[in-house]
CSV table of C-alpha atoms in Angstrom, one decimal:
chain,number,residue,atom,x,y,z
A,1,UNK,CA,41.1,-15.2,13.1
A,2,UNK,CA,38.9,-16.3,10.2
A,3,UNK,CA,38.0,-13.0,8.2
A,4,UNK,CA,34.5,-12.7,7.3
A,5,UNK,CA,33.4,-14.6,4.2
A,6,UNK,CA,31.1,-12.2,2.8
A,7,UNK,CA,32.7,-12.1,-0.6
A,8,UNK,CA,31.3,-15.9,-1.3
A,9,UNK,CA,27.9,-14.8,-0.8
A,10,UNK,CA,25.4,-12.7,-3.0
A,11,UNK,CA,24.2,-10.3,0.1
A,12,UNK,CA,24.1,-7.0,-0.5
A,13,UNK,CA,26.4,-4.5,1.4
A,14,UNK,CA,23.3,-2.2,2.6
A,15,UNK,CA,21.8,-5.4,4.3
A,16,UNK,CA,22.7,-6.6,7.8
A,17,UNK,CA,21.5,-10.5,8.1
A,18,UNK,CA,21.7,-11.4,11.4
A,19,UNK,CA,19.6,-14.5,11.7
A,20,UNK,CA,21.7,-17.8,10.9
A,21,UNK,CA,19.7,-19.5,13.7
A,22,UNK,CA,16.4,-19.1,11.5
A,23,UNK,CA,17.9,-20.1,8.6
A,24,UNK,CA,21.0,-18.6,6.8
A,25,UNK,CA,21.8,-17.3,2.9
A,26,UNK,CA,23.3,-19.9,0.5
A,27,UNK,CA,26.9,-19.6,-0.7
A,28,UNK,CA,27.1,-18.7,-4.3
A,29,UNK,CA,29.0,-22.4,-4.2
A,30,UNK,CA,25.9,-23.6,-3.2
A,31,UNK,CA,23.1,-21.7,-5.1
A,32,UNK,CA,25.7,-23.1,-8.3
A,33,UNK,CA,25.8,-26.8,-7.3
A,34,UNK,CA,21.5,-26.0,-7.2
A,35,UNK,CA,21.5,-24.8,-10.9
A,36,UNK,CA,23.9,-27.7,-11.9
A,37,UNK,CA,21.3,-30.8,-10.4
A,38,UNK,CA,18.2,-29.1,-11.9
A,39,UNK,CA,20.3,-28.5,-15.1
A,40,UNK,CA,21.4,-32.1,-14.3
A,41,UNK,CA,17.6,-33.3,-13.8
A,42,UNK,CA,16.2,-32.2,-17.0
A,43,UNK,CA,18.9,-34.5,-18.6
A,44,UNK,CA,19.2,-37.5,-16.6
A,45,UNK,CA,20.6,-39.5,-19.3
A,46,UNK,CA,23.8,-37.6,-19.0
A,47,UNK,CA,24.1,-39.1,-15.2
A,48,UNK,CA,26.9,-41.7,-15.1
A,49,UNK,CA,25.3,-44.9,-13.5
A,50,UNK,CA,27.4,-44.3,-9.7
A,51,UNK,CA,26.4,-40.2,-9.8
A,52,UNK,CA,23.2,-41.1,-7.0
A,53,UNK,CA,25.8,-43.7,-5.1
A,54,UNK,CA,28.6,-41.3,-5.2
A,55,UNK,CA,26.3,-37.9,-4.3
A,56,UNK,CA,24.9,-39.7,-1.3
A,57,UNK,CA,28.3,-41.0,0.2
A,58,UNK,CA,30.1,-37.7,-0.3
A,59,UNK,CA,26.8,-35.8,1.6
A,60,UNK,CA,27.0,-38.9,4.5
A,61,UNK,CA,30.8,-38.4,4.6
A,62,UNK,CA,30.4,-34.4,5.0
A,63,UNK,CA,28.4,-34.6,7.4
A,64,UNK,CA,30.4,-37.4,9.5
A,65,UNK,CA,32.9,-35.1,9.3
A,66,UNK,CA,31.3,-32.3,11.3
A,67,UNK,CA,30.8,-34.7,14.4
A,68,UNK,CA,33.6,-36.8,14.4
A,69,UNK,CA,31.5,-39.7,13.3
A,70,UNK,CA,31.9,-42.8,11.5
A,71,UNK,CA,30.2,-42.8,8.0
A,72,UNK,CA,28.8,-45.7,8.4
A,73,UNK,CA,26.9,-44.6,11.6
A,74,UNK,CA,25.1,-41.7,9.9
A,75,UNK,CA,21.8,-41.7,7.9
A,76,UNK,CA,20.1,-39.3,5.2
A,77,UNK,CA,17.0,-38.3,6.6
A,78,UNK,CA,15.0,-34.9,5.4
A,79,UNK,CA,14.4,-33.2,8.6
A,80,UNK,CA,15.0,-33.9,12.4
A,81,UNK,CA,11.8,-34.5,12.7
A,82,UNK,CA,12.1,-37.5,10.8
A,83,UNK,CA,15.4,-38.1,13.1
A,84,UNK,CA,13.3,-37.9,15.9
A,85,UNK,CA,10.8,-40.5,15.3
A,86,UNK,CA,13.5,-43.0,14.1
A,87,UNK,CA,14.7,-42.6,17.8
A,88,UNK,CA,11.3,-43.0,19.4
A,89,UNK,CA,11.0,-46.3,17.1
A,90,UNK,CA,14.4,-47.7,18.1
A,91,UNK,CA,14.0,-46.3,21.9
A,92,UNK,CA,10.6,-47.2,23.0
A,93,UNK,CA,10.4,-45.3,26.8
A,94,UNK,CA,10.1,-47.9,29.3
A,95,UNK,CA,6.7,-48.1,30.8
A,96,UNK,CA,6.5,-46.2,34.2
A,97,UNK,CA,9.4,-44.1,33.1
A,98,UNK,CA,9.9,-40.4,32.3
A,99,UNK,CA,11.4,-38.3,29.3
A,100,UNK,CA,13.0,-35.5,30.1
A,101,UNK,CA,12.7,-32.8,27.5
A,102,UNK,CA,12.9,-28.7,27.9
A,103,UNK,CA,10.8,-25.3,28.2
A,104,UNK,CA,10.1,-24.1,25.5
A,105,UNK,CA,13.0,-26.2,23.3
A,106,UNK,CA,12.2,-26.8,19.7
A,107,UNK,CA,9.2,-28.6,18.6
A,108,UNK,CA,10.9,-32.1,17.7
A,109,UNK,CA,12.7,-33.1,20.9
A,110,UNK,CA,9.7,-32.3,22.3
A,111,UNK,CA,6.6,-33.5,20.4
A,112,UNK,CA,7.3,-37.0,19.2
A,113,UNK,CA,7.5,-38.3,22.7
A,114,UNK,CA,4.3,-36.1,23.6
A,115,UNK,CA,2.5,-37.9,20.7
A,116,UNK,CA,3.5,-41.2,22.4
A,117,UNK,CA,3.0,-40.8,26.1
A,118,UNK,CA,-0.4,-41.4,26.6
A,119,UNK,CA,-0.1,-44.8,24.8
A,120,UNK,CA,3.5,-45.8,25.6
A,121,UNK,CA,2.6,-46.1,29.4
A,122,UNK,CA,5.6,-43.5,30.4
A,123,UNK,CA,5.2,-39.4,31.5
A,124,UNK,CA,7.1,-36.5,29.3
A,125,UNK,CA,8.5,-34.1,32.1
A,126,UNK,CA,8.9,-30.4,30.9
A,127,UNK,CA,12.1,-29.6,32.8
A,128,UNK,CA,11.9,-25.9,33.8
A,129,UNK,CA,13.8,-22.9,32.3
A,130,UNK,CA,16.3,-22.5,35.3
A,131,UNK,CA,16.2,-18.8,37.6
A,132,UNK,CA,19.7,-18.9,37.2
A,133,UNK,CA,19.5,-19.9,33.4
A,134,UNK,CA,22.1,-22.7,34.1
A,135,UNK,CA,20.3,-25.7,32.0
A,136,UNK,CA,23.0,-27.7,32.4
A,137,UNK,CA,22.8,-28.2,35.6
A,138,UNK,CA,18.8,-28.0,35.9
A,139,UNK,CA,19.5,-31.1,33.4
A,140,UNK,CA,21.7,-33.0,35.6
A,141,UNK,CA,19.5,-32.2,38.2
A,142,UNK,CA,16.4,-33.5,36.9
A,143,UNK,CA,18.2,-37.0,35.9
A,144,UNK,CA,19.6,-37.4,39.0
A,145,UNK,CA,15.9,-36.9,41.1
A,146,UNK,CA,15.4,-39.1,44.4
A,147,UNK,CA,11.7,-38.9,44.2
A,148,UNK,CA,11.6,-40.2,40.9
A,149,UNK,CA,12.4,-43.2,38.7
A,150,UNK,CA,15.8,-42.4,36.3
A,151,UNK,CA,14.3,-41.0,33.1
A,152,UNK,CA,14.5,-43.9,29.9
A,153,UNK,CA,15.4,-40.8,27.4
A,154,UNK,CA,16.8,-37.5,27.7
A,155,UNK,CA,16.0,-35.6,24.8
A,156,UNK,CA,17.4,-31.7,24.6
A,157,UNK,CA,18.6,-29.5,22.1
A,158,UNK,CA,22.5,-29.0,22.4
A,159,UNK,CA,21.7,-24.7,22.1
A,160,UNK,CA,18.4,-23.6,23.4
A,161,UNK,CA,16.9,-21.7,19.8
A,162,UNK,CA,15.4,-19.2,21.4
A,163,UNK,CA,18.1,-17.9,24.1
A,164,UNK,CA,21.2,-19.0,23.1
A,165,UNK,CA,21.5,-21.5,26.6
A,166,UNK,CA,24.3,-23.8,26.2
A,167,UNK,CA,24.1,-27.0,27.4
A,168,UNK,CA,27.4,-28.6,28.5
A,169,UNK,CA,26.2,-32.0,26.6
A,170,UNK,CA,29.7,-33.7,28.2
A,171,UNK,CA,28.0,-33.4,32.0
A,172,UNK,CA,24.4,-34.6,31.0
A,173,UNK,CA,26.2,-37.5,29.2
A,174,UNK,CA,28.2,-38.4,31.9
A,175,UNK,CA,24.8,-38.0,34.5
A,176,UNK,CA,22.5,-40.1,31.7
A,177,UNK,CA,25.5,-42.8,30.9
A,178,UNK,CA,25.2,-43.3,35.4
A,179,UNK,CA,21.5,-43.7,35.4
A,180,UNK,CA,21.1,-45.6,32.6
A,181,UNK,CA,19.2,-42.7,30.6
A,182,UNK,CA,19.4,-42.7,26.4
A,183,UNK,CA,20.4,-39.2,25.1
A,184,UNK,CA,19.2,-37.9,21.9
A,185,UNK,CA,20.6,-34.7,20.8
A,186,UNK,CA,19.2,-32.0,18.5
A,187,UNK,CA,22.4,-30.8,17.0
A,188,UNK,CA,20.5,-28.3,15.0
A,189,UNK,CA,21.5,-24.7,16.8
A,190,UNK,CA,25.7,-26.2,17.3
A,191,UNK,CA,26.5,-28.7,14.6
A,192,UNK,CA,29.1,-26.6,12.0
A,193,UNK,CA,30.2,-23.8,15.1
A,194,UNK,CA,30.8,-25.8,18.2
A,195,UNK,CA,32.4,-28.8,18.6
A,196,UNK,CA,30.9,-32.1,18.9
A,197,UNK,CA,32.7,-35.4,19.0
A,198,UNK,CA,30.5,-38.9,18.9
A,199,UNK,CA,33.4,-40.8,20.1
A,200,UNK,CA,34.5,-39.1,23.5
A,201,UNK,CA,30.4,-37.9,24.1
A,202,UNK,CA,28.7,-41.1,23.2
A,203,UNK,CA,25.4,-40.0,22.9
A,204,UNK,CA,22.7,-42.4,21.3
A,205,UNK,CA,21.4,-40.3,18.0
A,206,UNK,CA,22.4,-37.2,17.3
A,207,UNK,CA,20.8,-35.3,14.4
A,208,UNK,CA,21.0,-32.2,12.6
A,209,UNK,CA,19.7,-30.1,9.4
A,210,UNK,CA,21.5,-28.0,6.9
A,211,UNK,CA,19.4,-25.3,6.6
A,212,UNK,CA,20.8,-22.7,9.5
A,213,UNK,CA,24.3,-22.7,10.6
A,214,UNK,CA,25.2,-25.7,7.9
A,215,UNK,CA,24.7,-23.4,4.5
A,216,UNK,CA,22.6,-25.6,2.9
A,217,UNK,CA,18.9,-26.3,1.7
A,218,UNK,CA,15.8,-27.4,3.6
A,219,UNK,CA,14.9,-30.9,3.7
A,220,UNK,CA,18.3,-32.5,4.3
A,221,UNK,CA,19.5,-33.8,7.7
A,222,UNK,CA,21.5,-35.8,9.2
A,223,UNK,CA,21.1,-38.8,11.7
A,224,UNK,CA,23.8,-40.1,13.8
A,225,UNK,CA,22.6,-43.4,15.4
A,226,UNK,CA,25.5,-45.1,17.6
A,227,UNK,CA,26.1,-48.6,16.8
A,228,UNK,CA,24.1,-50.3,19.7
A,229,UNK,CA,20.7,-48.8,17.8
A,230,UNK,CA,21.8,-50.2,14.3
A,231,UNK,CA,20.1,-53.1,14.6
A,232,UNK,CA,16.1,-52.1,15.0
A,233,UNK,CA,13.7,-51.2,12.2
A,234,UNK,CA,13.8,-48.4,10.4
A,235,UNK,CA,10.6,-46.0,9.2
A,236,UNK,CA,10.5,-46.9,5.8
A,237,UNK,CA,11.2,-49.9,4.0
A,238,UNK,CA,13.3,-49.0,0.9
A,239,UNK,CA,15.8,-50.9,-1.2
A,240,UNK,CA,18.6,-49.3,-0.6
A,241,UNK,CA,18.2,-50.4,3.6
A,242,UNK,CA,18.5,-54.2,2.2
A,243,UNK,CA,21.8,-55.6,1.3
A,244,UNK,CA,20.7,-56.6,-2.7
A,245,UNK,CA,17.0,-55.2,-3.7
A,246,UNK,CA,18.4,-53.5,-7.3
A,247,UNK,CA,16.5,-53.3,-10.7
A,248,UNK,CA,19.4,-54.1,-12.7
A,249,UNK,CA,19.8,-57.6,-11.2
A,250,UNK,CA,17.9,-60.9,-12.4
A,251,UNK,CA,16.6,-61.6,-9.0
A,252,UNK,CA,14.7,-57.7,-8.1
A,253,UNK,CA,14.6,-59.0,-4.0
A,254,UNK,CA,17.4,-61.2,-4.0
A,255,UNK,CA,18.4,-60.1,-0.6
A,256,UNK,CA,16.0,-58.4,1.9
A,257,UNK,CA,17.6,-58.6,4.9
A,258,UNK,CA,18.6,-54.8,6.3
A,259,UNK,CA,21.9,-53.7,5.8
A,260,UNK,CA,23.9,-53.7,9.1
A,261,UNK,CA,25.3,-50.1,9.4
A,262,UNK,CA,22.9,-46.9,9.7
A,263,UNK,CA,22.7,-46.6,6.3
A,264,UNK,CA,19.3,-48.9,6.7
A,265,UNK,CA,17.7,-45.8,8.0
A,266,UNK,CA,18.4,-43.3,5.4
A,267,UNK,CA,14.9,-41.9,3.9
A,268,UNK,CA,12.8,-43.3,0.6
A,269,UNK,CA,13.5,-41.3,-2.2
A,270,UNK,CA,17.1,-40.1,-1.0
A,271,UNK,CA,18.3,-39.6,-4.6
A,272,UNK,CA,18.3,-35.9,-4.8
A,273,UNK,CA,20.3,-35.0,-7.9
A,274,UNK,CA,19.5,-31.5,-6.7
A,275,UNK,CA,19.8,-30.8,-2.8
A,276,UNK,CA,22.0,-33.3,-1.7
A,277,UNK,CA,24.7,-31.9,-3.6
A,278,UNK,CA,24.1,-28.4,-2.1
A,279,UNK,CA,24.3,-30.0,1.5
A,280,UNK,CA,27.0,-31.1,1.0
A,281,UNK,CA,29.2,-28.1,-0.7
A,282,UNK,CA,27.7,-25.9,2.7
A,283,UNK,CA,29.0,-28.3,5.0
A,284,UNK,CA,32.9,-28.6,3.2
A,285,UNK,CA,33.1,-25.1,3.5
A,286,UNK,CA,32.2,-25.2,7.0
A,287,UNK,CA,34.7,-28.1,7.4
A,288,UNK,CA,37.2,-26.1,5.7
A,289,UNK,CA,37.3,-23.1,7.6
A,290,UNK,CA,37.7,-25.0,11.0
A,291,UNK,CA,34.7,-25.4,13.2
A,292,UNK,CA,37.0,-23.8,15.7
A,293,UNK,CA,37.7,-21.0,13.3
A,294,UNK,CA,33.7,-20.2,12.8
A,295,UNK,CA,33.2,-20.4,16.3
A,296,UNK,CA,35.9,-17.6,17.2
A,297,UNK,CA,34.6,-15.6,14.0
A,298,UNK,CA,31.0,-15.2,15.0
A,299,UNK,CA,31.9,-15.1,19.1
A,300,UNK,CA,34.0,-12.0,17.9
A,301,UNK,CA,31.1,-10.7,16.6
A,302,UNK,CA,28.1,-11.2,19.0
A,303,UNK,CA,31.0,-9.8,21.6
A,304,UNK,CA,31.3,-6.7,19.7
A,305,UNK,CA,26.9,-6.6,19.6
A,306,UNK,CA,26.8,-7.5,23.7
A,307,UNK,CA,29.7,-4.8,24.0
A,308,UNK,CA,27.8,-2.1,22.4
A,309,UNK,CA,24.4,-2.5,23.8
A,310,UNK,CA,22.6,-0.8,26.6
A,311,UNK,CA,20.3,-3.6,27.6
A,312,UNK,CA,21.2,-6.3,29.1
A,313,UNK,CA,21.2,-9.8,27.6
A,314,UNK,CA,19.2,-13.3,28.7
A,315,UNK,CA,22.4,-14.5,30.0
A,316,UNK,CA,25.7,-14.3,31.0
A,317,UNK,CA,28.5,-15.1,28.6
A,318,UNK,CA,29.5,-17.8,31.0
A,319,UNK,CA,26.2,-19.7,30.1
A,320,UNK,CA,25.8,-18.8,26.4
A,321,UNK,CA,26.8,-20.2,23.2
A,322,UNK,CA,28.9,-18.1,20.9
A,323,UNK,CA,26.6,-17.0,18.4
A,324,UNK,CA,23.7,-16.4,19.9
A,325,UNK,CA,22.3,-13.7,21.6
A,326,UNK,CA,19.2,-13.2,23.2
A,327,UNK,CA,17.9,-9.4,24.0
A,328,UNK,CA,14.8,-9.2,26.5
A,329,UNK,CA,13.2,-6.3,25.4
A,330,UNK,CA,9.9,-7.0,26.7
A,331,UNK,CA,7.5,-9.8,25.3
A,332,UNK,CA,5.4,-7.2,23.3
A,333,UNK,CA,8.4,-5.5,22.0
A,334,UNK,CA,10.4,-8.2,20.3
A,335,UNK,CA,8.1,-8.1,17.3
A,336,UNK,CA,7.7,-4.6,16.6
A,337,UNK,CA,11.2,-3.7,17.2
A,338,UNK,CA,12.6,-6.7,14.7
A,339,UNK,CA,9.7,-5.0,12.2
A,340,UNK,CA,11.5,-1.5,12.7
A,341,UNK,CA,15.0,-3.2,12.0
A,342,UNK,CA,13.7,-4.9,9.4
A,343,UNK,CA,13.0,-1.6,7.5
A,344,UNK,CA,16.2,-0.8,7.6
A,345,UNK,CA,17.6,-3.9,6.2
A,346,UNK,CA,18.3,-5.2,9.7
A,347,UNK,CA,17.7,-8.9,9.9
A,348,UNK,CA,17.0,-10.3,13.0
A,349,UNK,CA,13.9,-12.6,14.9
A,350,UNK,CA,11.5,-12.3,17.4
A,351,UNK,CA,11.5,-15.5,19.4
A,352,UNK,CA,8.9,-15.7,22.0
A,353,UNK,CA,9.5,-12.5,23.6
A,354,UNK,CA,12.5,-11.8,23.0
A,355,UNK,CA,14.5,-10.8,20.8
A,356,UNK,CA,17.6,-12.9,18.7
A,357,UNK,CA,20.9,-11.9,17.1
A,358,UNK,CA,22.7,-14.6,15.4
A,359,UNK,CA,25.5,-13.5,12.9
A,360,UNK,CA,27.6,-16.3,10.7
A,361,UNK,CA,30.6,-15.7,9.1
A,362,UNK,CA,29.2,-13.9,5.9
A,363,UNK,CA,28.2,-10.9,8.6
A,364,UNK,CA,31.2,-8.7,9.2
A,365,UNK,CA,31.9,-5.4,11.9
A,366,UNK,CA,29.7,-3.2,9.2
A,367,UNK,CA,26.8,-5.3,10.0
A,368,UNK,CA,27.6,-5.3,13.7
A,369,UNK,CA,27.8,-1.3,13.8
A,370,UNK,CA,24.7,-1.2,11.8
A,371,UNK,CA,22.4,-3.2,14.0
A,372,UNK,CA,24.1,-1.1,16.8
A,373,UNK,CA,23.4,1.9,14.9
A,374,UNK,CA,19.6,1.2,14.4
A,375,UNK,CA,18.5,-0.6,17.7
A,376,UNK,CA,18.4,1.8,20.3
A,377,UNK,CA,15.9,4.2,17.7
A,378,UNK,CA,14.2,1.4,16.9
A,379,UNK,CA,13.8,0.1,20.4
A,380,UNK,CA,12.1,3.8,21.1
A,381,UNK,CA,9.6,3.4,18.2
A,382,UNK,CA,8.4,0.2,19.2
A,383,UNK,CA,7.5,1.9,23.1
């Protein structure tokens, strides 16, 4: 099994960080390849003339990687916001039609369709959080409706953030593929410890940031966009989307037409001489210690946490992801006992009611038996 990778970060040994699905701790790889683009920043002139070219491909191929994608199907964006609203753009609901989205998922699979329905002539149905806390199937379910027309999009997060609910994204797929439903994917809570493959899933944009389970800074994502979509009209309008806009050239707009892979939706401004780099050192690492190999690491560990706890958890290990848990302490209690922990260098969040424990692989068994150690006093003082 992968051993903990502690030693490449900068955390110190009396602190227990537990919350890699709110964002996690840069490896000191990372935090160096920061210091080297503002270093590089202040002195431009010593940029050979391919750095940005070069930066950018090696951040698109990274991240590629992760899903099993083609490079040329995946775009720079800054957030998933950003992914989402390329989506809506390229995927306009069909009038009359639903979009299926979840409780209480994340706000951007969620609120760029809301902003549209009342003008886009289609409905945005909230699919419900399931009794049995089986979404996959509550997913499937809600596609599959007699009553009602087959939804145009089926936008879901591939983890639910706040409980950990994994969603078998192979079923929904194979339910949205038959009805002839568009699935767009919020990789954010999997991408880097589960699995994903674009080829075998064939989903129509999948996108992701760096920020949590990826090791890297805010404002870079990723935006898979399958090959059928590569054709529309991206948000911006920027030079690098056209096949020859460049300064150096006699002719400035010699060629507007777009470029014909996804690289015609990557952002303005995606010349980061600073974060891009960062991005894409966090996701080689994870790359290079196996997606698999995370994936066992941190299961190991949230087993050892469900093991040693007397409450019981959201859900059953059958219907969970591996590095998530979710505790239901009671809805007032989630705050003040992450507060108490907090005090005692225990880091982890209060997610709307309840409360969530999400190690990576700089957390080790010391940090497990810590939490363990502090929760059940903790849990008393916040009575």
């Amino acid at each position: 099994m992968l051993p903990s990778q502690r030693h490449l970060f900068d955390i110190p040994r009396d602190v227990a960080y537990l919350s890699a699905a709110s964002y996690s701790p840069l490896p000191n790889a990372v935090v160096s390849a920061g210091r080297d683009g503002v270093a590089r920043k202040a002195r431009p002139w010593l940029m050979g003339q391919d750095f940005r070219s070069e930066q950018n491909e090696r951040a698109r191929a990274a991240a590629a990687r992760l899903i099993n994608a083609n490079v040329e199907d995946v775009a720079l964006i800054p957030s998933v916001s950003y992914g989402f609203a390329t989506a809506a753009q390229l995927l306009p609901p069909d009038p009359g039609s639903r979009v299926l989205v979840l409780r209480d998922d994340h706000s951007s699979p969620v609120l760029e369709w809301q902003a549209r329905e009342g003008d886009g002539g289609f409905s945005v149905e909230t699919i419900e959080r399931p009794r049995d806390a089986d979404w996959t199937s509550s997913i499937v379910a809600a596609i599959e409706r007699l009553d009602a027309p087959p939804p145009s999009i089926v936008s879901i997060s591939s983890v639910h953030w706040a409980d950990g609910g994994l969603i078998d994204l192979d079923a929904v797929a194979e339910s949205a593929r038959a009805h002839g439903s568009k699935l767009v994917v919020d990789g954010t809570q999997s991408v880097g410890v589960l699995p994903m493959d674009v080829t075998t899933l064939d989903p129509d944009f999948v996108v992701f940031p760096t920020y949590k389970w990826l090791l890297g800074p805010y404002a870079r994502a990723f935006l898979y966009v399958a090959k059928r979509h590569q054709h529309g009209r991206p948000l911006e309008q920027t030079a690098s989307g056209r096949r020859s806009v460049k300064s150096e050239q006699l002719v400035y707009l010699a060629d507007t037409r777009y470029v014909d892979d996804a690289r015609r939706f990557d952002m303005g401004e995606r010349d980061h001489f600073i974060s891009m780099e960062m991005a894409s050192v966090g996701m080689e690492l994870v790359s290079g210690w196996g997606i698999a190999n995370v994936r066992d690491r941190v299961a190991a560990l949230t087993g050892r946490i469900a093991d040693g706890l007397n409450i019981g958890l959201m859900l059953p290990q059958a219907i969970r992801c591996p590095h998530i848990l979710s505790l239901d302490v009671g809805p007032e209690r989630a705050k003040p006992i992450a507060a108490a922990l907090a005090d005692r260098n225990v880091f982890v969040s209060p997610r709307i009611g309840r409360l969530r424990i999400a190690p990576h692989v700089y957390n080790d068994e010391t940090d497990v038996d810590r939490f363990l150690a502090c929760f059940e006093d903790c849990r008393r003082l916040a009575a």
